[in-house]
CSV table of C-alpha atoms in Angstrom, one decimal:
chain,number,residue,atom,x,y,z
A,1,MET,CA,-10.0,-5.5,2.9
A,2,LYS,CA,-11.2,-9.1,2.7
A,3,SER,CA,-10.3,-11.6,5.4
A,4,ARG,CA,-10.7,-15.4,5.9
A,5,GLU,CA,-9.8,-17.5,8.9
A,6,LEU,CA,-7.7,-20.4,7.8
A,7,ASN,CA,-7.1,-22.2,11.1
A,8,ASP,CA,-8.8,-21.8,14.5
A,9,ARG,CA,-7.1,-24.7,16.4
A,10,GLY,CA,-4.4,-23.4,18.7
A,11,GLU,CA,-2.8,-20.4,17.0
A,12,LYS,CA,-5.3,-18.8,14.7
A,13,THR,CA,-4.3,-18.2,11.1
A,14,TRP,CA,-5.9,-15.5,9.0
A,15,LEU,CA,-5.6,-14.6,5.3
A,16,LEU,CA,-6.0,-10.8,4.7
A,17,VAL,CA,-6.3,-9.3,1.2
A,18,PHE,CA,-6.0,-5.5,1.1
A,19,ASP,CA,-7.9,-3.4,-1.4
A,20,LYS,CA,-6.1,-0.8,-3.5
A,21,ASP,CA,-5.4,2.4,-1.5
A,22,ASP,CA,-6.0,0.7,1.9
A,23,GLU,CA,-3.7,2.2,4.6
A,24,VAL,CA,-1.8,-0.8,5.9
A,25,ILE,CA,-1.2,0.2,9.5
A,26,ALA,CA,-4.7,1.5,10.1
A,27,THR,CA,-6.3,-1.5,8.4
A,28,LEU,CA,-4.2,-4.0,10.4
A,29,THR,CA,-4.9,-2.1,13.6
A,30,GLY,CA,-8.6,-2.1,13.0
A,31,PHE,CA,-8.6,-5.8,12.1
A,32,ALA,CA,-6.8,-6.6,15.4
A,33,LYS,CA,-9.2,-4.5,17.4
A,34,THR,CA,-12.3,-6.1,15.8
A,35,HIS,CA,-11.0,-9.6,16.4
A,36,ALA,CA,-9.6,-8.9,19.9
A,37,ILE,CA,-6.0,-9.8,18.8
A,38,GLN,CA,-3.6,-8.6,21.4
A,39,ALA,CA,-0.4,-10.3,20.1
A,40,ALA,CA,0.4,-11.5,16.6
A,41,HIS,CA,3.0,-11.8,13.8
A,42,PHE,CA,2.5,-11.3,10.1
A,43,THR,CA,4.2,-12.1,6.8
A,44,ALA,CA,3.2,-10.3,3.6
A,45,ILE,CA,4.0,-9.7,-0.1
A,46,GLY,CA,2.4,-7.3,-2.5
A,47,ALA,CA,2.8,-3.8,-3.7
A,48,PHE,CA,2.5,-0.1,-2.7
A,49,SER,CA,1.7,2.9,-4.9
A,50,LYS,CA,2.4,5.4,-2.1
A,51,VAL,CA,4.8,4.6,0.8
A,52,VAL,CA,7.4,6.0,3.1
A,53,LEU,CA,10.4,3.7,3.5
A,54,GLY,CA,13.0,4.3,6.1
A,55,TYR,CA,16.0,3.1,8.0
A,56,PHE,CA,17.7,4.0,11.3
A,57,ASP,CA,20.8,6.2,10.9
A,58,ARG,CA,23.0,5.3,13.9
A,59,ASN,CA,25.2,8.4,13.5
A,60,ARG,CA,22.2,10.8,13.5
A,61,LYS,CA,20.2,8.6,16.0
A,62,ASP,CA,17.2,9.2,13.9
A,63,TYR,CA,15.3,7.6,11.0
A,64,THR,CA,15.9,8.6,7.4
A,65,LYS,CA,12.6,8.6,5.5
A,66,ILE,CA,12.3,8.0,1.8
A,67,PRO,CA,8.9,8.9,0.3
A,68,LEU,CA,7.9,7.0,-2.9
A,69,ARG,CA,5.0,7.9,-5.1
A,70,GLU,CA,5.2,5.1,-7.6
A,71,GLN,CA,4.3,1.4,-7.9
A,72,VAL,CA,6.8,-0.6,-5.9
A,73,GLU,CA,6.8,-4.3,-5.2
A,74,VAL,CA,7.0,-5.7,-1.6
A,75,LEU,CA,9.0,-8.9,-1.7
A,76,SER,CA,8.9,-9.4,2.1
A,77,LEU,CA,7.0,-7.5,4.8
A,78,ILE,CA,7.4,-9.1,8.3
A,79,GLY,CA,6.3,-7.8,11.6
């Protein structure tokens, strides 16, 4: 992953570019620990080649997981 700080006045703004096959959660968590980030929000676009999508099924009170092993576009990733 490559990173660059875009703004350091007030709220900091970072640009992160993930490498192919980077694990998103682990990479974001590591970045946050390295930079002592305790609270944040993010917006992203891109693609995954291996991912598990899911949604909460209110009737079952559990998540339904959908594993995908193909190139898929991410139009919006917010968290």
